[in-house]
Amino acid sequence: MSRRALRRLRGEQRGQEPLGPGALQFVLHDDDDVEEEGPKRGPGGRRPRGPGKEGVRVNNRFELINIEDLEEAPGVNGDRTDCLLIDAAASGNKRRAQRGHSESKKDGDVTDAAVPPEQSNTSGKLRKKKRKQKNKKNAAGESSENGLEDIDRILERIEDASGSSRPGPPPLSAKKHVLYVEHRHLNPDTELKRYFGARAVLGEQRPRQRQRVYPKCTWLTTPKSAWPRYTKPGLSMRLLESRKGRSAFAFEHSEEYQQTQHRFLAAVESMEPNNMVVLLQTSPYHVDSLLQLSDACRFQEDQEMARDLVERALYSMECAFHPLFSLTSGTCRLDYRRPENRSFYLALYKQMSFLEKRGCPRTALEYCKLILSLEPDEDPLCMLLLLDHLALRARSYEYLIRLFQEWEAHRNLSQLPNFAFSVPLAYFLLSQQADLPDQELSSAREKASLLIQQALIMFPGVLMPLLEYCSVRPDATVAAHRFFGPDAEISQPPALSQLVSLYLGRSHFLWKEPATMSWLEENVHEVLQAVDAGDPAVEACENRRKVLYQRAPRNIHRHVVLSEIKEAIAALPPDVSTQSVLGYDPLPPLDTIYSYVRPERLSPVSHGNTIALFFRSLLPNYTVEGERPEDGGAGGPHLDQGLNRLMLALRDMMANFHFHDLEVPHEDHLEGDEWD
């Protein structure tokens, strides 16, 4: 507290302090008695004042304030005011005592003076007050330190609960949902900052962000200043039901949006991308048009524009979210059977693919978890065929192991070739880390060897194509053995061949490390010894392959189409590969739930007679007047007019025919043109 505040607290002005005998007696100490013995100059060369003003000379003005009164009066800052006063008084007394002691040594005639009993009692009380205040100060310091420690513990608990304690996935002991999505990992800049630094990533974005004006802050994308001004396109979301801790939502199209959707379907049927561009000029945030045009740009190798269109589609859909819809909880559901919801699935999948190609596997893994959390039971895009690959690329080995442990009992993940080989690879790569204890490393290595042997026995047709992808020649023992020979790949069912081709085409490069190959070689020899010994597990796995993999479900076919892996697409069954696949809705579910139906394009002669249809095929401009769509036939009174128009159209057709006489070349002319 400043001196002016202290004076205001006492109700005094500067230089007008009323001094009474009590105050003068309060400040008298042994050093003052020494100074009263003789008039001498002080340290500054000043002559002391008269005898009537000896007690008025004060080195520290805070000594004139009654401390007991200040303690009773309310301070501005509470106890802090008392502490400041007492510290100031103590420091003033100390300096004055030191100066008096030096002066007594200089004069040499100082003797110990008798201290009055009242003064000794007052000084004793002051010392007790000082000790009490020091004890209070120490206790307050200890309590503040304890309070800071408590705050640190609370912050640690909050970080553990929100998942922001470390950038990686949650450990095995975490209590979060296995499909819990973290907001900060949905932003690719978070991952790029770890690789290249914040200055390199956000250097060009900061000035642009100051100029943008957008109505809503989003998690999936960052709006760009080059985008058209956002206006609500008529897309919204409603809550269908909420039970057992899960909420079902659905996107809705307004009447205006439905008309835009009909125009979009007509533009798709025209097979002309320019029609999409014209449609987006009037409706810049129509989701299906953005996704379809993004595919066209990607086919033309314009990746930047394709990614920008997908981000704009995601922004349009995120602005339409219901207030209760959460991206991170893992309890919100979107039914894929509704066509309005499929656009959100496809936009997330395309964005995930762009992020993986961009070199952000951790962010792509978060998008994969988000898609899977929207409908984990049905898994319409079959994200389980991709999740293990992204987890290995992002080095999230603990998360992949945790997912396998929690879902193996009710989802049989070990029956998928990708999980059967990726989980032991995750255990092995985890055992290669040097920051783990030796016991955990050895346990992870043993678990990896056990699981890879089971995978090789269950899927023997994976080994030889994998070695071929990795450009590794197997040794003579493995190449000559019948278990891993050509029969293993040929005899497997077509559905299993499709899954194997999908896994190898996507994840074969993860096995190219020399340490991984040597570990795989050791376990291959162990499997061959078990096969030669007649292990009953070999025959059981063979029977299981024949029963389980008869035909792949529709969601696997849809995933193969979206993955665009040539080896997997070549393994599709003929009934899937021959049908037309629409980019905005690949292989729609057979039990689709339509909220509205596209009106049929009415043709005036669609239900006319045979002669009218014949002339309609010859003359596109021919129409029969009097036909009404609701009746489906020609009106009687207007039949003569229709025949007259038919005759006029026929005459017009005959008048446009031109016959040209073809000149037959003469033989002598042909002979002259022959080559010598």
XYZ file of C-alpha atoms in Angstrom:
676
model
C 0.000 0.000 0.000
C 1.335 3.468 -0.883
C 1.980 6.252 1.602
C -0.891 8.327 0.281
C -3.290 5.415 0.837
C -2.037 5.037 4.391
C -2.614 8.710 5.082
C -6.104 8.492 3.656
C -6.720 5.458 5.827
C -5.860 7.506 8.889
C -7.759 10.572 7.667
C -4.630 12.728 7.703
C -2.873 14.992 5.255
C 0.815 15.143 4.563
C 2.744 17.116 7.166
C -0.286 17.481 9.500
C 0.101 14.403 11.645
C -1.197 15.142 15.182
C 1.364 13.837 17.624
C 0.431 13.201 21.191
C 2.527 12.143 24.138
C 1.485 8.560 23.640
C 2.851 8.504 20.152
C 6.088 10.166 21.271
C 6.489 7.645 24.031
C 5.829 4.799 21.571
C 8.818 5.690 19.440
C 11.364 6.208 22.208
C 14.011 3.479 22.336
C 17.511 3.060 23.692
C 18.984 4.723 20.655
C 16.910 7.880 21.243
C 18.284 8.190 24.784
C 21.783 8.134 23.414
C 21.000 10.935 21.026
C 19.489 13.065 23.849
C 22.732 13.208 25.905
C 24.429 15.954 23.949
C 23.864 18.178 20.957
C 25.997 16.780 18.181
C 25.769 16.577 14.432
C 24.166 13.621 12.846
C 25.568 11.556 10.049
C 24.332 14.057 7.509
C 25.938 17.027 9.222
C 22.640 18.458 10.422
C 22.293 20.019 13.869
C 19.668 18.340 16.066
C 16.503 20.231 16.909
C 15.605 21.874 20.182
C 14.759 19.943 23.332
C 11.079 20.428 22.764
C 11.173 18.576 19.455
C 13.520 15.726 20.257
C 10.803 13.089 20.116
C 9.349 14.443 16.902
C 12.359 13.532 14.768
C 11.306 10.279 13.122
C 13.332 8.249 10.672
C 10.374 6.124 9.529
C 6.985 7.791 9.372
C 5.229 4.464 9.736
C 6.410 4.386 13.326
C 3.948 7.176 14.165
C 0.951 5.031 13.262
C -0.605 2.993 16.011
C -0.380 -0.595 14.769
C -3.062 -1.891 17.100
C -5.559 0.649 15.737
C -4.695 -0.314 12.165
C -5.263 -3.967 12.910
C -8.710 -3.167 14.223
C -9.584 -0.832 11.313
C -10.635 -2.457 7.989
C -7.890 -2.348 5.365
C -8.129 -2.106 1.654
C -6.420 -5.392 0.988
C -7.127 -7.180 4.237
C -4.194 -8.829 5.997
C -1.789 -7.592 3.347
C -2.017 -4.046 4.806
C -1.011 -5.205 8.295
C 1.906 -7.176 6.950
C 3.183 -4.161 5.046
C 2.934 -1.892 8.084
C 4.746 -4.275 10.395
C 7.478 -5.028 7.893
C 8.017 -1.325 7.324
C 8.151 -0.600 11.071
C 10.570 -3.434 11.646
C 12.877 -2.296 8.861
C 12.755 1.320 10.158
C 13.641 0.281 13.696
C 16.486 -1.863 12.426
C 18.037 0.925 10.351
C 17.665 3.394 13.202
C 19.231 0.985 15.678
C 22.219 0.399 13.383
C 22.789 4.131 12.908
C 22.526 4.804 16.657
C 24.979 2.010 17.398
C 27.538 3.428 14.983
C 27.177 6.913 16.490
C 27.693 5.561 19.992
C 30.946 3.929 18.917
C 32.117 7.130 17.280
C 31.610 9.331 20.383
C 32.904 6.776 22.860
C 30.877 8.157 25.803
C 27.768 6.080 25.479
C 26.611 4.086 28.471
C 23.751 1.752 28.896
C 20.675 3.721 29.847
C 17.958 2.402 32.012
C 14.812 1.621 30.102
C 11.518 2.627 31.705
C 9.214 -0.294 32.481
C 6.363 1.064 30.338
C 8.647 1.364 27.347
C 10.024 -2.158 27.853
C 6.491 -3.547 28.048
C 5.543 -1.728 24.826
C 8.607 -3.003 22.967
C 7.921 -6.537 24.254
C 4.375 -6.387 22.931
C 5.695 -5.155 19.593
C 8.121 -8.090 19.377
C 5.316 -10.532 20.168
C 3.222 -8.912 17.476
C 6.074 -9.312 15.012
C 6.471 -13.000 15.850
C 2.743 -13.584 15.457
C 2.706 -11.819 12.125
C 5.719 -13.826 10.931
C 4.012 -17.048 11.988
C 0.874 -15.974 10.166
C 2.918 -15.102 7.100
C 4.662 -18.476 7.099
C 1.375 -20.274 7.579
C -0.146 -18.272 4.723
C 2.853 -19.137 2.505
C 2.536 -22.817 3.313
C -1.219 -22.754 2.664
C -0.659 -20.988 -0.677
C 1.895 -23.605 -1.673
C -0.516 -26.348 -0.668
C -3.233 -24.585 -2.648
C -1.022 -24.458 -5.729
C -0.308 -28.154 -5.383
C -4.044 -28.838 -5.129
C -4.646 -26.753 -8.254
C -1.974 -28.730 -10.106
C -3.630 -31.984 -9.093
C -7.012 -30.689 -10.265
C -5.549 -29.614 -13.595
C -3.945 -33.022 -14.050
C -7.303 -34.685 -13.405
C -8.981 -32.392 -15.929
C -6.301 -33.161 -18.531
C -6.697 -36.861 -17.916
C -10.449 -36.547 -18.313
C -10.258 -34.481 -21.519
C -7.414 -36.412 -23.093
C -5.133 -33.360 -23.508
C -2.296 -34.676 -21.371
C -0.374 -36.058 -24.331
C -0.818 -35.959 -28.087
C -0.995 -39.710 -28.575
C -3.962 -42.024 -28.113
C -5.156 -42.959 -24.623
C -3.253 -45.719 -22.805
C -4.637 -49.167 -22.207
C -5.797 -48.268 -18.724
C -7.856 -45.273 -19.841
C -11.581 -45.359 -19.165
C -12.619 -43.420 -22.258
C -14.749 -44.946 -24.939
C -12.712 -46.725 -27.569
C -14.316 -44.539 -30.254
C -13.816 -41.307 -28.316
C -12.763 -38.541 -30.712
C -10.605 -35.606 -29.642
C -11.377 -32.229 -31.147
C -7.787 -31.089 -31.445
C -6.841 -34.166 -33.452
C -9.485 -33.369 -36.063
C -7.383 -30.392 -37.139
C -4.471 -31.409 -39.410
C -2.533 -28.320 -38.331
C -2.102 -29.913 -34.893
C -0.197 -32.806 -36.438
C 1.717 -30.650 -38.904
C 2.900 -28.390 -36.063
C 4.594 -31.366 -34.422
C 6.412 -32.139 -37.649
C 7.351 -28.692 -38.952
C 6.620 -26.192 -36.163
C 3.853 -23.652 -35.668
C 5.614 -20.896 -37.592
C 5.883 -22.960 -40.758
C 2.267 -24.129 -40.565
C 0.460 -20.959 -39.477
C 2.743 -18.416 -41.099
C 0.504 -17.814 -44.092
C -2.823 -18.425 -42.385
C -2.715 -15.747 -39.691
C -3.302 -12.693 -41.909
C -6.102 -14.467 -43.735
C -7.939 -15.377 -40.555
C -8.237 -11.728 -39.564
C -10.193 -10.906 -42.716
C -12.703 -13.739 -42.656
C -16.137 -13.233 -41.198
C -18.037 -16.476 -40.679
C -21.011 -17.071 -38.436
C -19.807 -20.198 -36.677
C -16.619 -21.796 -35.390
C -16.239 -25.347 -36.673
C -14.100 -28.346 -35.759
C -13.912 -30.289 -39.008
C -12.676 -27.530 -41.292
C -11.356 -24.000 -41.191
C -13.350 -21.586 -43.391
C -11.330 -19.795 -46.050
C -11.661 -16.241 -47.209
C -11.840 -17.366 -50.862
C -15.079 -19.282 -50.246
C -18.429 -17.738 -51.180
C -20.326 -15.995 -48.451
C -22.192 -18.574 -46.420
C -25.958 -18.575 -46.548
C -28.103 -21.384 -45.199
C -28.778 -23.721 -48.131
C -31.811 -25.341 -46.485
C -29.946 -28.171 -44.763
C -30.766 -28.952 -41.120
C -30.596 -31.769 -38.581
C -33.231 -33.109 -36.225
C -33.214 -35.476 -33.276
C -35.114 -38.684 -34.000
C -34.893 -40.478 -30.663
C -32.709 -40.813 -27.593
C -32.576 -43.961 -25.488
C -30.023 -45.976 -23.540
C -27.529 -43.136 -23.690
C -27.541 -42.986 -27.503
C -29.135 -40.351 -29.702
C -30.251 -40.864 -33.298
C -30.125 -37.855 -35.633
C -30.946 -37.267 -39.286
C -30.270 -34.504 -41.790
C -33.272 -32.849 -43.393
C -33.738 -31.075 -46.721
C -36.030 -28.087 -47.055
C -38.233 -27.641 -50.114
C -35.721 -25.291 -51.673
C -32.913 -27.773 -51.041
C -35.024 -30.565 -52.542
C -35.437 -28.551 -55.741
C -31.666 -28.056 -55.843
C -31.218 -31.786 -55.310
C -33.483 -32.549 -58.282
C -31.470 -30.200 -60.469
C -28.309 -31.901 -59.270
C -29.618 -35.321 -60.292
C -30.490 -33.946 -63.712
C -26.971 -32.541 -64.028
C -25.492 -35.935 -63.103
C -27.552 -37.626 -65.785
C -26.262 -35.138 -68.336
C -22.689 -36.373 -67.757
C -21.419 -32.801 -68.067
C -19.278 -31.291 -65.238
C -20.049 -27.771 -66.429
C -23.627 -28.260 -65.337
C -22.326 -28.823 -61.812
C -20.396 -25.574 -61.984
C -23.511 -23.690 -63.073
C -25.479 -25.278 -60.234
C -22.845 -24.310 -57.655
C -22.955 -20.712 -58.834
C -26.544 -20.495 -57.653
C -26.184 -22.890 -54.683
C -22.532 -22.679 -53.554
C -23.044 -24.905 -50.503
C -25.002 -27.779 -51.998
C -23.238 -30.815 -50.545
C -23.738 -33.435 -53.261
C -22.713 -31.021 -56.011
C -19.518 -30.183 -54.123
C -18.640 -33.849 -53.654
C -19.376 -34.753 -57.281
C -17.343 -31.851 -58.628
C -14.546 -32.801 -56.222
C -14.315 -36.215 -57.862
C -14.172 -34.575 -61.289
C -11.304 -32.326 -60.158
C -9.477 -35.294 -58.647
C -9.712 -37.238 -61.892
C -8.180 -34.219 -63.625
C -5.273 -34.223 -61.125
C -6.408 -31.006 -59.448
C -5.997 -32.253 -55.891
C -6.011 -28.836 -54.257
C -9.374 -27.855 -55.701
C -10.819 -31.299 -54.938
C -9.817 -31.032 -51.296
C -11.153 -27.479 -51.046
C -14.568 -28.564 -52.341
C -14.751 -31.409 -49.813
C -13.879 -29.030 -46.971
C -16.606 -26.659 -48.115
C -19.120 -29.523 -48.092
C -18.077 -30.455 -44.544
C -18.424 -26.862 -43.433
C -21.938 -26.673 -44.888
C -22.987 -29.823 -43.035
C -21.356 -28.848 -39.759
C -23.217 -25.538 -39.759
C -26.427 -27.576 -39.894
C -25.627 -29.697 -36.809
C -28.199 -30.115 -34.086
C -27.183 -28.474 -30.771
C -27.114 -31.906 -29.096
C -25.096 -33.585 -31.840
C -21.560 -34.321 -30.648
C -18.617 -35.388 -32.750
C -16.557 -36.664 -29.850
C -18.866 -38.529 -27.500
C -19.272 -41.624 -29.674
C -22.959 -41.889 -28.738
C -24.556 -40.003 -31.663
C -25.892 -42.109 -34.524
C -26.684 -41.370 -38.176
C -28.602 -44.007 -40.113
C -26.892 -44.702 -43.434
C -30.152 -45.920 -44.922
C -31.332 -42.315 -45.144
C -29.968 -40.644 -48.310
C -29.636 -37.299 -46.518
C -27.110 -38.800 -44.087
C -24.937 -40.497 -46.702
C -23.448 -37.222 -47.873
C -21.895 -36.693 -44.448
C -20.369 -40.182 -44.470
C -18.883 -39.701 -47.925
C -17.561 -36.215 -47.138
C -15.788 -37.522 -44.031
C -14.331 -40.451 -45.971
C -13.015 -38.234 -48.766
C -11.524 -35.815 -46.254
C -9.861 -38.737 -44.462
C -8.352 -39.948 -47.748
C -6.938 -36.500 -48.492
C -5.438 -36.282 -45.002
C -3.744 -39.659 -45.376
C -2.230 -38.650 -48.709
C -1.183 -35.343 -47.199
C 0.893 -37.141 -44.568
C -1.397 -36.718 -41.550
C -2.177 -40.316 -40.455
C -3.007 -39.290 -36.876
C -5.702 -36.902 -38.060
C -6.951 -39.457 -40.590
C -7.232 -42.002 -37.761
C -9.440 -39.588 -35.831
C -11.716 -39.181 -38.856
C -11.867 -42.957 -39.223
C -12.967 -43.301 -35.606
C -15.571 -40.583 -36.164
C -17.071 -42.392 -39.169
C -17.132 -45.669 -37.278
C -18.780 -44.061 -34.241
C -21.728 -42.813 -36.322
C -22.976 -46.392 -36.809
C -20.548 -48.911 -35.270
C -22.850 -51.926 -35.424
C -23.625 -51.797 -39.129
C -20.405 -50.024 -40.194
C -21.790 -48.986 -43.617
C -18.402 -47.966 -45.031
C -16.600 -50.876 -43.313
C -14.030 -48.676 -41.599
C -12.686 -51.673 -39.663
C -10.830 -52.631 -42.850
C -8.922 -49.335 -42.681
C -8.621 -48.463 -39.001
C -5.714 -50.825 -38.299
C -3.729 -49.424 -41.225
C -4.099 -45.834 -40.021
C -3.280 -46.805 -36.427
C -0.020 -48.421 -37.529
C 0.901 -45.464 -39.709
C 0.182 -43.067 -36.842
C 2.192 -45.315 -34.465
C -0.830 -45.655 -32.210
C 0.026 -49.227 -31.269
C -1.620 -49.053 -27.847
C -4.908 -47.910 -29.326
C -4.980 -50.710 -31.903
C -4.234 -53.316 -29.231
C -6.911 -51.885 -26.953
C -9.514 -51.924 -29.728
C -8.673 -55.540 -30.526
C -8.924 -56.588 -26.895
C -12.304 -54.894 -26.338
C -13.990 -55.847 -29.612
C -12.629 -59.320 -30.299
C -15.233 -61.001 -28.110
C -18.301 -59.647 -29.939
C -16.918 -58.611 -33.360
C -14.430 -61.443 -34.120
C -11.801 -59.072 -35.446
C -9.282 -61.902 -35.760
C -11.370 -63.301 -38.639
C -10.456 -60.269 -40.760
C -7.046 -60.673 -42.443
C -6.099 -57.053 -41.805
C -6.578 -57.323 -38.031
C -5.093 -60.825 -37.922
C -1.793 -59.453 -39.274
C -1.827 -55.852 -38.026
C -2.320 -56.599 -34.325
C 0.764 -58.865 -34.031
C 2.700 -56.287 -36.031
C 1.615 -53.652 -33.496
C 2.821 -55.860 -30.634
C 6.144 -56.394 -32.382
C 6.682 -52.696 -33.102
C 5.759 -51.956 -29.505
C 8.437 -54.386 -28.346
C 11.017 -52.452 -30.383
C 10.584 -49.292 -28.333
C 13.428 -48.594 -25.932
C 11.467 -46.558 -23.364
C 9.548 -49.560 -22.003
C 10.677 -51.932 -19.233
C 12.341 -55.182 -20.257
C 9.495 -57.262 -18.896
C 6.911 -55.446 -21.022
C 9.140 -55.709 -24.089
C 9.535 -59.465 -23.732
C 5.810 -59.916 -23.069
C 4.896 -57.909 -26.172
C 7.358 -59.942 -28.268
C 5.875 -63.243 -27.095
C 2.331 -62.026 -27.753
C 3.314 -60.854 -31.232
C 4.861 -64.224 -32.114
C 1.814 -66.131 -30.886
C -0.645 -63.991 -32.841
C 1.332 -63.981 -36.091
C 1.544 -67.765 -36.026
C -2.224 -67.982 -35.603
C -2.675 -65.541 -38.511
C -0.390 -67.562 -40.795
C -2.280 -70.767 -39.998
C -5.658 -69.094 -40.576
C -4.644 -67.213 -43.747
C -1.775 -69.067 -45.453
C -2.538 -67.370 -48.778
C -1.228 -64.026 -47.491
C 2.448 -64.929 -47.130
C 3.567 -65.388 -50.739
C 1.787 -62.279 -52.142
C 3.164 -60.276 -49.211
C 6.721 -61.361 -49.938
C 6.188 -60.557 -53.602
C 4.952 -57.047 -52.739
C 8.016 -56.521 -50.543
C 10.387 -57.879 -53.245
C 11.607 -60.642 -50.921
C 12.416 -64.112 -52.205
C 11.448 -66.877 -49.753
C 13.939 -69.599 -48.888
C 13.760 -73.055 -50.449
C 12.023 -74.642 -47.452
C 9.104 -72.207 -47.527
C 8.820 -72.084 -51.322
C 8.704 -75.876 -51.659
C 6.231 -76.499 -48.855
C 2.654 -77.241 -49.903
C 1.074 -75.245 -47.056
C 2.298 -71.881 -48.422
C 2.411 -72.968 -52.052
C 0.210 -71.777 -54.952
C -2.660 -73.988 -53.779
C -3.035 -71.881 -50.634
C -3.851 -68.800 -52.687
C -5.968 -70.531 -55.308
C -8.093 -72.594 -52.919
C -9.249 -69.683 -50.763
C -12.832 -68.399 -51.350
C -13.380 -65.309 -53.572
C -14.567 -63.183 -50.654
C -11.405 -63.971 -48.731
C -9.270 -63.250 -51.804
C -10.908 -59.838 -51.995
C -10.066 -59.039 -48.355
C -6.489 -60.240 -48.795
C -6.018 -58.153 -51.945
C -7.407 -55.108 -50.147
C -5.060 -55.530 -47.180
C -1.931 -56.213 -49.197
C -2.576 -53.413 -51.652
C -2.886 -50.945 -48.798
C -0.489 -52.091 -46.050
C 2.277 -54.149 -47.655
C 4.899 -51.407 -47.200
C 4.559 -51.662 -43.403
C 6.332 -55.044 -43.556
C 9.419 -53.949 -45.492
C 11.624 -53.242 -42.474
C 14.503 -55.762 -42.123
C 13.765 -56.396 -38.443
C 10.114 -57.091 -39.258
C 11.049 -59.487 -42.061
C 13.468 -61.447 -39.891
C 10.813 -61.765 -37.175
C 8.277 -62.942 -39.760
C 10.741 -65.528 -41.091
C 11.233 -67.025 -37.643
C 7.507 -67.473 -37.144
C 6.985 -68.916 -40.625
C 9.408 -71.743 -39.774
C 7.575 -72.296 -36.488
C 4.298 -72.637 -38.408
C 5.837 -75.128 -40.837
C 6.991 -77.268 -37.930
C 3.468 -77.226 -36.470
C 1.979 -78.201 -39.850
C 4.427 -81.083 -40.274
C 3.662 -82.251 -36.731
C -0.048 -82.508 -37.580
C -1.387 -79.718 -35.379
C -5.232 -79.994 -35.239
C -5.535 -76.177 -35.444
C -4.467 -76.332 -39.100
C -7.423 -78.480 -40.148
C -9.840 -76.457 -37.991
C -8.780 -73.211 -39.654
C -9.171 -74.750 -43.103
C -12.763 -75.770 -42.355
C -13.491 -72.348 -40.925
C -12.262 -70.633 -44.100
C -14.674 -72.654 -46.225
C -17.665 -71.750 -44.053
C -17.100 -68.108 -43.157
C -16.068 -66.523 -46.446
C -18.821 -67.523 -48.842
C -19.783 -64.009 -49.983
C -18.738 -60.543 -48.838
C -21.493 -58.216 -47.588
C -22.477 -55.050 -49.413
C -20.599 -52.703 -47.090
C -17.305 -54.427 -47.971
C -18.038 -53.952 -51.673
C -18.809 -50.303 -50.978
C -15.519 -49.913 -49.136
C -13.590 -51.498 -52.000
C -15.193 -49.105 -54.481
C -14.304 -46.092 -52.325
C -10.744 -47.311 -51.679
C -9.900 -47.346 -55.420
C -7.305 -50.086 -54.909
C -6.916 -51.799 -58.265
C -6.173 -55.259 -56.894
C -9.281 -55.241 -54.710
C -11.536 -53.805 -57.420
C -10.417 -56.533 -59.798
C -11.573 -59.125 -57.245
C -15.138 -57.765 -57.047
C -17.881 -60.211 -58.099
C -19.398 -59.684 -61.571
C -22.792 -58.594 -60.274
C -21.121 -55.652 -58.498
C -18.486 -54.708 -61.053
C -20.963 -54.602 -63.947
C -23.515 -52.272 -62.370
C -23.150 -48.517 -62.549
C -21.650 -46.907 -59.450
C -22.629 -43.325 -58.670
C -19.959 -41.180 -57.078
C -22.357 -39.315 -54.791
C -24.013 -42.574 -53.616
C -21.945 -45.720 -54.276
C -23.895 -48.963 -53.893
C -26.856 -47.602 -51.896
C -28.456 -49.922 -49.332
C -31.267 -52.095 -50.572
C -33.494 -51.041 -47.664
C -33.171 -47.292 -48.209
C -35.475 -45.015 -46.193
C -36.683 -42.184 -48.449
C -38.049 -39.015 -46.904
C -39.043 -37.609 -50.287
C -39.097 -39.000 -53.828
C -37.836 -37.354 -56.961
C -40.758 -36.522 -59.293
C -40.776 -38.390 -62.566
C -39.934 -36.498 -65.706
C -43.271 -36.246 -67.545
C -43.281 -36.946 -71.283
C -46.428 -36.093 -73.291
C -46.217 -39.278 -75.403
C -44.857 -41.600 -72.788
C -48.106 -43.554 -72.795
C -49.201 -42.895 -76.388
C -49.974 -45.382 -79.116
C -47.406 -47.327 -81.070
C -47.506 -45.070 -84.155
C -46.913 -41.968 -82.042
C -43.955 -43.600 -80.273
C -42.515 -44.657 -83.631
C -42.647 -41.152 -85.053
C -41.368 -39.795 -81.756
C -38.250 -41.927 -82.153
C -37.787 -40.660 -85.712
C -38.690 -37.036 -85.087
C -37.695 -35.680 -81.671
C -39.724 -32.512 -82.306
C -42.947 -34.407 -82.892
C -45.645 -34.081 -80.234
C -49.307 -35.027 -80.226
C -51.518 -32.220 -79.056
C -54.363 -33.135 -76.800
C -52.489 -35.847 -74.892
C -52.793 -35.353 -71.215
C -50.317 -37.003 -68.833
C -53.010 -37.976 -66.394
C -55.078 -39.724 -69.069
C -52.198 -41.292 -70.905
C -53.961 -41.129 -74.291
C -55.042 -38.731 -77.042
C -58.171 -36.686 -76.762
C -60.937 -37.480 -79.283
C -61.701 -33.906 -80.441
C -58.053 -33.196 -81.103
C -57.262 -36.393 -82.989
C -57.551 -34.719 -86.406
C -55.162 -31.981 -85.347
C -52.686 -34.579 -84.203
C -52.832 -36.377 -87.522
C -52.332 -33.119 -89.388
C -49.232 -32.371 -87.340
C -48.007 -35.886 -88.053
C -48.401 -35.365 -91.790
C -46.622 -32.020 -91.620
C -43.731 -33.548 -89.741
C -43.514 -36.390 -92.247
C -43.437 -33.951 -95.178
C -40.716 -31.973 -93.440
C -38.681 -35.136 -93.031
C -39.086 -36.110 -96.671
C -38.153 -32.618 -97.834
C -34.888 -32.789 -95.938
C -33.745 -35.959 -97.665
C -31.168 -35.331 -100.427
C -30.031 -38.060 -102.800
C -26.624 -37.636 -104.399
C -25.600 -39.721 -107.415
C -22.420 -41.528 -106.702
C -20.016 -41.372 -109.650
C -18.489 -44.713 -110.444
C -14.769 -44.299 -111.184
C -13.593 -45.424 -114.610
C -11.311 -48.384 -114.859
C -8.670 -46.505 -116.796
C -8.591 -43.886 -114.057
C -8.041 -46.555 -111.460
C -5.261 -48.110 -113.431
C -3.486 -44.769 -113.699
C -3.469 -44.369 -109.960
C -1.746 -47.658 -109.253
C 1.720 -47.591 -107.728
C 4.563 -48.646 -109.938
